[in-house]
mmCIF file of C-alpha atoms in Angstrom:
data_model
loop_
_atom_site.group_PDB
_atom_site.id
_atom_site.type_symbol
_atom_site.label_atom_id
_atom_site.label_comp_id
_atom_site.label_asym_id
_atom_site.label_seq_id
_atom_site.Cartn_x
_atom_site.Cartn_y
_atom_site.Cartn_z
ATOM 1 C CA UNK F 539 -45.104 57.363 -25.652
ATOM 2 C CA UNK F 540 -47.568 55.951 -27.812
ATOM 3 C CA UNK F 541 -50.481 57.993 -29.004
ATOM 4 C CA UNK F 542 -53.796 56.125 -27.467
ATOM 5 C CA UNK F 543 -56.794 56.682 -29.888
ATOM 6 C CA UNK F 544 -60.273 57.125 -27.917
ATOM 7 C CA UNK F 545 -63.914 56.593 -29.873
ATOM 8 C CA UNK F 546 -67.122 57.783 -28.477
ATOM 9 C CA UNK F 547 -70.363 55.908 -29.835
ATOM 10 C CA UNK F 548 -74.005 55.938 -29.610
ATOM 11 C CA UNK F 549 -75.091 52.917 -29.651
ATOM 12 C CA UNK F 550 -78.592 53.376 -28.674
ATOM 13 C CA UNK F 551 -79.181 55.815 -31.166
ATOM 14 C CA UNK F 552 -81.553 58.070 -29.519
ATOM 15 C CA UNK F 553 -79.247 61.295 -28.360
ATOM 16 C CA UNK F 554 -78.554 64.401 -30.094
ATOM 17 C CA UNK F 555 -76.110 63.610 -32.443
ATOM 18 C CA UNK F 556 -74.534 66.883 -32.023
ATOM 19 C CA UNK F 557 -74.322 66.833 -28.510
ATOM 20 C CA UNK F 558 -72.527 63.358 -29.187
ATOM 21 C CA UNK F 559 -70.144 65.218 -31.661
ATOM 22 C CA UNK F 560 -69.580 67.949 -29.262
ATOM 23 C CA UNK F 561 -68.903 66.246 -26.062
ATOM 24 C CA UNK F 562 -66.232 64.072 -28.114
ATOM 25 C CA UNK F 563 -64.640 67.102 -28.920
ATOM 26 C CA UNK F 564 -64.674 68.298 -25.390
ATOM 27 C CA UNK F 565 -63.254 64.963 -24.368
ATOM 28 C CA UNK F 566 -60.346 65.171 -26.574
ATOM 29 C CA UNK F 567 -59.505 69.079 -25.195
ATOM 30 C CA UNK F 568 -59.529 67.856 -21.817
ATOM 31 C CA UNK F 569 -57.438 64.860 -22.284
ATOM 32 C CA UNK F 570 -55.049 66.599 -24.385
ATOM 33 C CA UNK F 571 -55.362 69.690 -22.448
ATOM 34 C CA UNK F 572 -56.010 69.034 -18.901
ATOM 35 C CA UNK F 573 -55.362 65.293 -18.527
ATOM 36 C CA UNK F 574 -51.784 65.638 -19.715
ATOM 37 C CA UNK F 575 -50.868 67.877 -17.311
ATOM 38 C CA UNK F 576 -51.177 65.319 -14.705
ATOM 39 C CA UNK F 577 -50.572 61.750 -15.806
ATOM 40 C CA UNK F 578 -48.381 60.297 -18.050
ATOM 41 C CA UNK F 579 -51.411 60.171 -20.969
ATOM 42 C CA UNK F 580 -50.741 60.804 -24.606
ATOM 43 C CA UNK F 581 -54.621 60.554 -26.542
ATOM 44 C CA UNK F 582 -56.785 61.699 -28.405
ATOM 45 C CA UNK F 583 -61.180 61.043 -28.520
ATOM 46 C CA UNK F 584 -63.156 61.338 -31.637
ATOM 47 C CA UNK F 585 -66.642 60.465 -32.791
ATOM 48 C CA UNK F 586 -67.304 57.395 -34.251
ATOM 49 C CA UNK F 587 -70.148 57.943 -36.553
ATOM 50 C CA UNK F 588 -71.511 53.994 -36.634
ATOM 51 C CA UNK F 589 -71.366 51.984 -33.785
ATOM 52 C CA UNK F 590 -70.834 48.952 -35.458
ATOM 53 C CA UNK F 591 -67.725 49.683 -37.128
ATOM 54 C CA UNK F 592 -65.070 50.276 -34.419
ATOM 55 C CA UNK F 593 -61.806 51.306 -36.426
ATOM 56 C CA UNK F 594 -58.537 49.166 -35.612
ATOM 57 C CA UNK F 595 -56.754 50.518 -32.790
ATOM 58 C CA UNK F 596 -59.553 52.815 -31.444
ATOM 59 C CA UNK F 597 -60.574 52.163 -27.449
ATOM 60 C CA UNK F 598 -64.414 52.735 -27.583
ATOM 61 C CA UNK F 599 -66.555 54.420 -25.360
ATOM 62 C CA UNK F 600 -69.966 53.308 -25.691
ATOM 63 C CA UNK F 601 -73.185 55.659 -25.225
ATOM 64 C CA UNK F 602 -76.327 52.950 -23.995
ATOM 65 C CA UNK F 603 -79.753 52.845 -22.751
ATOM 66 C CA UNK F 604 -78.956 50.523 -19.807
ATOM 67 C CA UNK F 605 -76.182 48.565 -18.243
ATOM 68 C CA UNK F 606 -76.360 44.539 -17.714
ATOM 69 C CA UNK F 607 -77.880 44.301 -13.964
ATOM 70 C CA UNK F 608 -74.558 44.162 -11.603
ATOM 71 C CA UNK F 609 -72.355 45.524 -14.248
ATOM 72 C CA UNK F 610 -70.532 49.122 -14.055
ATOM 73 C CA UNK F 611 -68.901 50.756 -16.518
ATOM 74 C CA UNK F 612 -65.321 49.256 -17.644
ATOM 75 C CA UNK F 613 -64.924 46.112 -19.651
ATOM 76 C CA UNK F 614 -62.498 44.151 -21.831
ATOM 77 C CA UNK F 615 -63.022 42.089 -24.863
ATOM 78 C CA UNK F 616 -62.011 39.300 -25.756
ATOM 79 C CA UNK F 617 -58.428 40.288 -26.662
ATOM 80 C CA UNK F 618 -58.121 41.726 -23.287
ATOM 81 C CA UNK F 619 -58.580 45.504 -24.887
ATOM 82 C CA UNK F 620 -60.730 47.930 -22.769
ATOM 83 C CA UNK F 621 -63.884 49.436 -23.606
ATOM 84 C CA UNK F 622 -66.598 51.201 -21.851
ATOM 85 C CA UNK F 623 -70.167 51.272 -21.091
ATOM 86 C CA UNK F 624 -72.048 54.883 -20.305
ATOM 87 C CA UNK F 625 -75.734 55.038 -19.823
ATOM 88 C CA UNK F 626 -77.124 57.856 -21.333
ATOM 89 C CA UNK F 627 -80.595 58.892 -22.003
ATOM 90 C CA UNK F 628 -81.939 61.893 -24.239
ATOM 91 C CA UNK F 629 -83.289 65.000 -22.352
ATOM 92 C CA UNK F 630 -80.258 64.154 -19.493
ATOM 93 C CA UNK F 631 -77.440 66.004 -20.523
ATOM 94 C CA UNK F 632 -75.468 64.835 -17.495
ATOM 95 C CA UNK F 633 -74.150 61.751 -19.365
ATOM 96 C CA UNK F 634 -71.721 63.756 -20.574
ATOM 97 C CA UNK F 635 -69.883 63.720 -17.319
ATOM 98 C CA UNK F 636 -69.927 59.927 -17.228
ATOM 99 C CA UNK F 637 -68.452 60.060 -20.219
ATOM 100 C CA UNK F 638 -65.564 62.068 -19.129
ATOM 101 C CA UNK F 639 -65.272 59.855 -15.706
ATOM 102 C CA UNK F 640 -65.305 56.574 -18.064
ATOM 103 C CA UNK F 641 -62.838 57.866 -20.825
ATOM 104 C CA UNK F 642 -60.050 59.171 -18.213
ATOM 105 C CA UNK F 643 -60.156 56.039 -16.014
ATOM 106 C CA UNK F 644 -59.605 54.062 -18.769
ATOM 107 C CA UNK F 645 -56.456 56.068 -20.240
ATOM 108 C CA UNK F 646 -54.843 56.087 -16.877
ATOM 109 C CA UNK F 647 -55.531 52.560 -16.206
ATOM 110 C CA UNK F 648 -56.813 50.496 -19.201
ATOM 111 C CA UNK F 649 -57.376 47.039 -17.568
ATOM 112 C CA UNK F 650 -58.372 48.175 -14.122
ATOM 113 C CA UNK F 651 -55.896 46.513 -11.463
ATOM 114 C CA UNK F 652 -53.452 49.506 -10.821
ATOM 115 C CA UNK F 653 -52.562 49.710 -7.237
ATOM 116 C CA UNK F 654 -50.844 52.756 -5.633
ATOM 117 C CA UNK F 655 -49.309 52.634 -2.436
ATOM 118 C CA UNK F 656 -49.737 55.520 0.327
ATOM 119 C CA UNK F 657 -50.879 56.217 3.871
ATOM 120 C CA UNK F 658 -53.772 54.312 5.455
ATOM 121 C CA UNK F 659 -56.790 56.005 5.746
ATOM 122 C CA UNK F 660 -60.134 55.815 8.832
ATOM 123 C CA UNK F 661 -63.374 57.292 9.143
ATOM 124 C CA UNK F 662 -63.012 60.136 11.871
ATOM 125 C CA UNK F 663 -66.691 61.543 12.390
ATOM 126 C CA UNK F 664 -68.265 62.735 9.072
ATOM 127 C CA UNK F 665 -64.782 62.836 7.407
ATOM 128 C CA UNK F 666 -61.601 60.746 6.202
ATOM 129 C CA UNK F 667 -58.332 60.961 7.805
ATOM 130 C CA UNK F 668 -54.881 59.633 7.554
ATOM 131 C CA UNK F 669 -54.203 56.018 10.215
ATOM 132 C CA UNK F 670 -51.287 54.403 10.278
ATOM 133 C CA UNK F 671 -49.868 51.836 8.268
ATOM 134 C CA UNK F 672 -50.499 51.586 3.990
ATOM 135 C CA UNK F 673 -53.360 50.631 2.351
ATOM 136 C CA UNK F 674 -52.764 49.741 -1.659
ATOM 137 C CA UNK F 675 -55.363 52.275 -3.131
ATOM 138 C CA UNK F 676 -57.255 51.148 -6.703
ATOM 139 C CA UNK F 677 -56.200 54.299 -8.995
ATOM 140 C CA UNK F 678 -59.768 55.415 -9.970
ATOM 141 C CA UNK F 679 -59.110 58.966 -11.227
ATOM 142 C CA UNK F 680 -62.263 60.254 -11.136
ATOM 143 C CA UNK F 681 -63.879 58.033 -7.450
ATOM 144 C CA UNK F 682 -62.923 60.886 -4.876
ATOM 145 C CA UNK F 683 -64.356 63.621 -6.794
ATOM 146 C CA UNK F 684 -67.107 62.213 -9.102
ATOM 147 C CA UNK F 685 -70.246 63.549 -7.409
ATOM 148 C CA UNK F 686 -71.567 66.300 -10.168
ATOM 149 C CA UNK F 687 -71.584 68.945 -8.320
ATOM 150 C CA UNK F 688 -67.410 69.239 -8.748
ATOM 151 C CA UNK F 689 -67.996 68.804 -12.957
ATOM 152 C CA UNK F 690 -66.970 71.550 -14.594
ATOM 153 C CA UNK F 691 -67.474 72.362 -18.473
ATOM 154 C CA UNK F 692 -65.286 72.337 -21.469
ATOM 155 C CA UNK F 693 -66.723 74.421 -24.573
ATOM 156 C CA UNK F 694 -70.395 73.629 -22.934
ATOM 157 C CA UNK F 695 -69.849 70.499 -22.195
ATOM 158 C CA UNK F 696 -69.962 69.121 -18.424
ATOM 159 C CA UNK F 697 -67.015 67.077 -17.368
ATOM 160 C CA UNK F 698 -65.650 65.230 -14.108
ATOM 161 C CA UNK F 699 -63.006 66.388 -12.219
ATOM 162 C CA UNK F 700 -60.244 63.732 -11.631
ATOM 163 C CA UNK F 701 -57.482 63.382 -9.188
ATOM 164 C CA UNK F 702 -53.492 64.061 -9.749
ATOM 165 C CA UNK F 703 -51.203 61.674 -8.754
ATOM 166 C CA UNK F 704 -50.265 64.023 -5.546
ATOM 167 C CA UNK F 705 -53.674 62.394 -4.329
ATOM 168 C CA UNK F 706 -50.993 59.626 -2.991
ATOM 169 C CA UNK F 707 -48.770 62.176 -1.607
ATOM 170 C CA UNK F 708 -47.709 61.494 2.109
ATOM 171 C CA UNK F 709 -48.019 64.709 3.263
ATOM 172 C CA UNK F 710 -50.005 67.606 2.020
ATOM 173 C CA UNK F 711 -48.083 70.903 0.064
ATOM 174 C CA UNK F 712 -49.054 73.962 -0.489
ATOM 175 C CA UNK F 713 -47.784 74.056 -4.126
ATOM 176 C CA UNK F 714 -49.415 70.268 -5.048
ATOM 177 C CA UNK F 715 -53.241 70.047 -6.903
ATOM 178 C CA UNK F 716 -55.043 66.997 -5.812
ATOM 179 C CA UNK F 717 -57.001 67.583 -8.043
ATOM 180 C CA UNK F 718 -57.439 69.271 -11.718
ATOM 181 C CA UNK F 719 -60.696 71.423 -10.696
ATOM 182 C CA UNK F 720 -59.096 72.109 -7.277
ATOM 183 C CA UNK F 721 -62.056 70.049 -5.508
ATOM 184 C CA UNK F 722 -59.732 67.956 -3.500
ATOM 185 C CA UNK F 723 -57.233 69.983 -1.048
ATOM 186 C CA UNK F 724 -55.215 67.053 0.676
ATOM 187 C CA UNK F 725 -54.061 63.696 -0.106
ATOM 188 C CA UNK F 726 -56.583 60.714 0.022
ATOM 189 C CA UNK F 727 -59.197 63.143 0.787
ATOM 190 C CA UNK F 728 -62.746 62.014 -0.245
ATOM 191 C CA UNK F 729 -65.375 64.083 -1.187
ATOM 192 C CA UNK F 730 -69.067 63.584 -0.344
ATOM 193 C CA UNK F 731 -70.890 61.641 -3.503
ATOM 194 C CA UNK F 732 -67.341 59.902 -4.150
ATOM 195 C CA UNK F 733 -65.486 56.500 -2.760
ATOM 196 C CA UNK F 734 -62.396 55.280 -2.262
ATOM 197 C CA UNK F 735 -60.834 51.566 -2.886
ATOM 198 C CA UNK F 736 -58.432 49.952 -1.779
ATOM 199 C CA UNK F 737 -56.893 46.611 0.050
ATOM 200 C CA UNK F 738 -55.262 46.346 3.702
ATOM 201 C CA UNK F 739 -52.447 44.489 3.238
ATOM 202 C CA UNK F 740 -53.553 42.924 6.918
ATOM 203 C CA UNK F 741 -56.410 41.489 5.822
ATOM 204 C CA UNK F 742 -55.669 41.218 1.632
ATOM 205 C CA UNK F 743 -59.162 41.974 0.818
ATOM 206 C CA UNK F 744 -61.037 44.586 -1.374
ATOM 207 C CA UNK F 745 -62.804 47.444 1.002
ATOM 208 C CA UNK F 746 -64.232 50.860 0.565
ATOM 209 C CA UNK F 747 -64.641 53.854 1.518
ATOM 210 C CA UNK F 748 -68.231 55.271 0.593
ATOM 211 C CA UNK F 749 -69.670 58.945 1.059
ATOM 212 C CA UNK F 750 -72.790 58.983 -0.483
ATOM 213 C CA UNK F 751 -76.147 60.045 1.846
ATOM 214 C CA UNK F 752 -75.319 60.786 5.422
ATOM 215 C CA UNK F 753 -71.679 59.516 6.803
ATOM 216 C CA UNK F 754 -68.884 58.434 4.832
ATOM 217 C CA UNK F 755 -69.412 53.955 5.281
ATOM 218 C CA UNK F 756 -66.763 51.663 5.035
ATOM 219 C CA UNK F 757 -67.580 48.213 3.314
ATOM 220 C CA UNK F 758 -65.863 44.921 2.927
ATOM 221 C CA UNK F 759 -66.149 43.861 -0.604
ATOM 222 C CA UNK F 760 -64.356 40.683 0.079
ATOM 223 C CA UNK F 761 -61.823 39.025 -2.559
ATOM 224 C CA UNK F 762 -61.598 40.465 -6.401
ATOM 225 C CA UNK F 763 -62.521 37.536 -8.861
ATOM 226 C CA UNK F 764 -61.966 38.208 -12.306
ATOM 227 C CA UNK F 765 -59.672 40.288 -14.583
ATOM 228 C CA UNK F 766 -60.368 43.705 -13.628
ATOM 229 C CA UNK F 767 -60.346 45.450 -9.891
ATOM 230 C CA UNK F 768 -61.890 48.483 -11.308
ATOM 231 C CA UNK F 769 -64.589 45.893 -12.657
ATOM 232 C CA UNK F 770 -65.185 44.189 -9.691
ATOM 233 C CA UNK F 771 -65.754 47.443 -7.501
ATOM 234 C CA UNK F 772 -68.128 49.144 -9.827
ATOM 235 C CA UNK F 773 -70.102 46.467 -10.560
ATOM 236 C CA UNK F 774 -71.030 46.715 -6.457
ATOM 237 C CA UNK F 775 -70.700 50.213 -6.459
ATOM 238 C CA UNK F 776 -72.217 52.117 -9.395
ATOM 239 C CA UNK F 777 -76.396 50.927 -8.794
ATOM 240 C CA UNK F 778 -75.935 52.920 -5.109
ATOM 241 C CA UNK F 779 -73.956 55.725 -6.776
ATOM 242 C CA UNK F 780 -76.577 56.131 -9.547
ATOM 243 C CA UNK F 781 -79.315 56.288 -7.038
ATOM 244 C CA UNK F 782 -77.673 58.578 -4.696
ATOM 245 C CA UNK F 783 -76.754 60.969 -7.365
ATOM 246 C CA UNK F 784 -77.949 64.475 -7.333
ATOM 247 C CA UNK F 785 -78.520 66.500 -10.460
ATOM 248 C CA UNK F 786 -76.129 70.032 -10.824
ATOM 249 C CA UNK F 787 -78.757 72.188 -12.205
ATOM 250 C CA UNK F 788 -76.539 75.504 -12.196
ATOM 251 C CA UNK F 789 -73.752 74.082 -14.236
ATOM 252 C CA UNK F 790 -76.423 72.156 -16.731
ATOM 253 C CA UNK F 791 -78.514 75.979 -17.098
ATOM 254 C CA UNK F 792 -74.481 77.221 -17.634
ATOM 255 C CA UNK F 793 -74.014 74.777 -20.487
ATOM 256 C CA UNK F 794 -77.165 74.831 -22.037
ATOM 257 C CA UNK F 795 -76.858 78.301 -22.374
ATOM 258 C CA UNK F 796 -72.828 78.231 -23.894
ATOM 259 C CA UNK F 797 -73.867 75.963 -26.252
ATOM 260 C CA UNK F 798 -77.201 77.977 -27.713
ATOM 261 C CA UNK F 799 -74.585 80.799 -27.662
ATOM 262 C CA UNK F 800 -71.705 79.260 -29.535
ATOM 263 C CA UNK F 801 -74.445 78.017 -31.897
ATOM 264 C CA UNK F 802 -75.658 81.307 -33.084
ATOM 265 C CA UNK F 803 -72.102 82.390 -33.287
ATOM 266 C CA UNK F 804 -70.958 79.705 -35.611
ATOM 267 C CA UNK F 805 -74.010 80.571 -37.448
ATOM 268 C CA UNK F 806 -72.934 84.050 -38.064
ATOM 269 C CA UNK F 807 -69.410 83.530 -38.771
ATOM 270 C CA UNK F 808 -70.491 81.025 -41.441
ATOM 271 C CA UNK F 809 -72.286 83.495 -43.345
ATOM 272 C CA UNK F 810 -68.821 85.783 -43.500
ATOM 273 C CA UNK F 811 -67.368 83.513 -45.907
ATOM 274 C CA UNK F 812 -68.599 82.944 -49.897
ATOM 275 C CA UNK F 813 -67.576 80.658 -52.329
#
């Protein structure tokens, strides 16, 4: 399995650069650590210092101030390689969990147009159940679970949960994860803040499932155009996501206060070594 090479950027220039440097550090323990576990992923992340100089081979993940209007998050240039877009603006530390949502996506599925088959799925009430028949589901890792109140941190860093491929399970186990933080307890279930896409091989169009104020909704998004699935869903999904998203102030206090920690630590364990 080749070894896929991740970069995280600011191109705006505006954030703590250490918080930059950290949360690329983070990223790499929990694709190495915790994304591995999962799905058949073999990369690393790193900082990448200048924006404007993307090293050959490197996937980059790009820190902005905004995003082109109608435009989410996953791209490809012009040699078909992905790349990413992640708003992020100083004095919100929550970027970081974008960050984490953009990076894994794109490892699992780098152009955005892998399908997984499994069980159909209906709105039952103010929840999602199992119908009959298949739906083809758009593998977006992160989608059920990406509301931030199911981040959790790495080294004081906040990151999003993702799904395991037992998400697509036909039948719920006892000994399966759905997903890594243990958010998700059956397959296909969908988590308030999240959605779910995918196309009904009756009707061989792109719908939705989406839980964000209220009721979970289910939308028509009509045929995909383009290169990328993933592309064409967030691009009408992430405005209403963004919008609807609520701030996890316990977990961003929790963070703050690893990170102030581990900084006086490393400042005392420099000073036990002379030269």
């Amino acid at each position: 399995m080749d070894l896929i090479q991740v970069g995280l950027a600011d191109r705006a220039g505006k954030l703590d650069s250490k918080l930059v440097v950290d949360t690329a550090a983070s990223l790499n323990v929990q694709v190495m650590r915790d994304l591995a576990q999962y799905w058949p992923v073999r990369a690393t992340v790193r900082h990448l210092p200048d924006p404007n100089s993307i090293p050959v081979g490197v996937w980059p993940v790009f820190l902005v101030e905004t995003l082109p209007p109608g435009e989410g998050g996953i791209h490809l240039d012009d040699m078909n390689q992905p790349y990413s877009l992640v708003v992020a603006a100083p004095g919100d530390n929550e970027w970081t969990i974008d960050a984490s949502h953009e990076t894994l996506e794109m490892l699992i599925d780098p152009t955005g147009n892998r399908l997984q088959a499994s069980r159909a799925i209906e709105i039952s009430g103010n929840d999602v159940q199992d119908a009959p028949g298949e739906f083809e589901y758009l593998v977006e890792a992160c989608d059920p679970c990406q509301a931030n109140q199911y981040a959790y941190a790495i080294n004081g860093i906040m990151v999003c949960d993702f799904i395991t491929p037992h998400f697509y399970d036909p039948v719920a186990s006892a000994a399966a994860r759905y997903s890594f933080g243990g958010n998700i307890q059956r397959p296909r279930q969908l988590l308030p803040g999240g959605y779910l896409s995918f196309v009904d091989p009756q009707q061989q169009l792109m719908q939705q499932i989406l839980w964000l104020d209220g009721t979970p909704q289910l939308r028509t998004l009509g045929p995909a155009p383009g290169a990328s699935l993933r592309a064409f869903v967030d691009n009408q999904t992430m405005a209403a996501v963004k919008k609807a998203r609520k701030p996890n102030k316990p977990l961003a206090a929790a963070c703050d206060a690893h990170r102030a920690h581990a900084a006086r630590a490393a400042a005392l364990r420099g000073k036990r070594y002379t030269f």
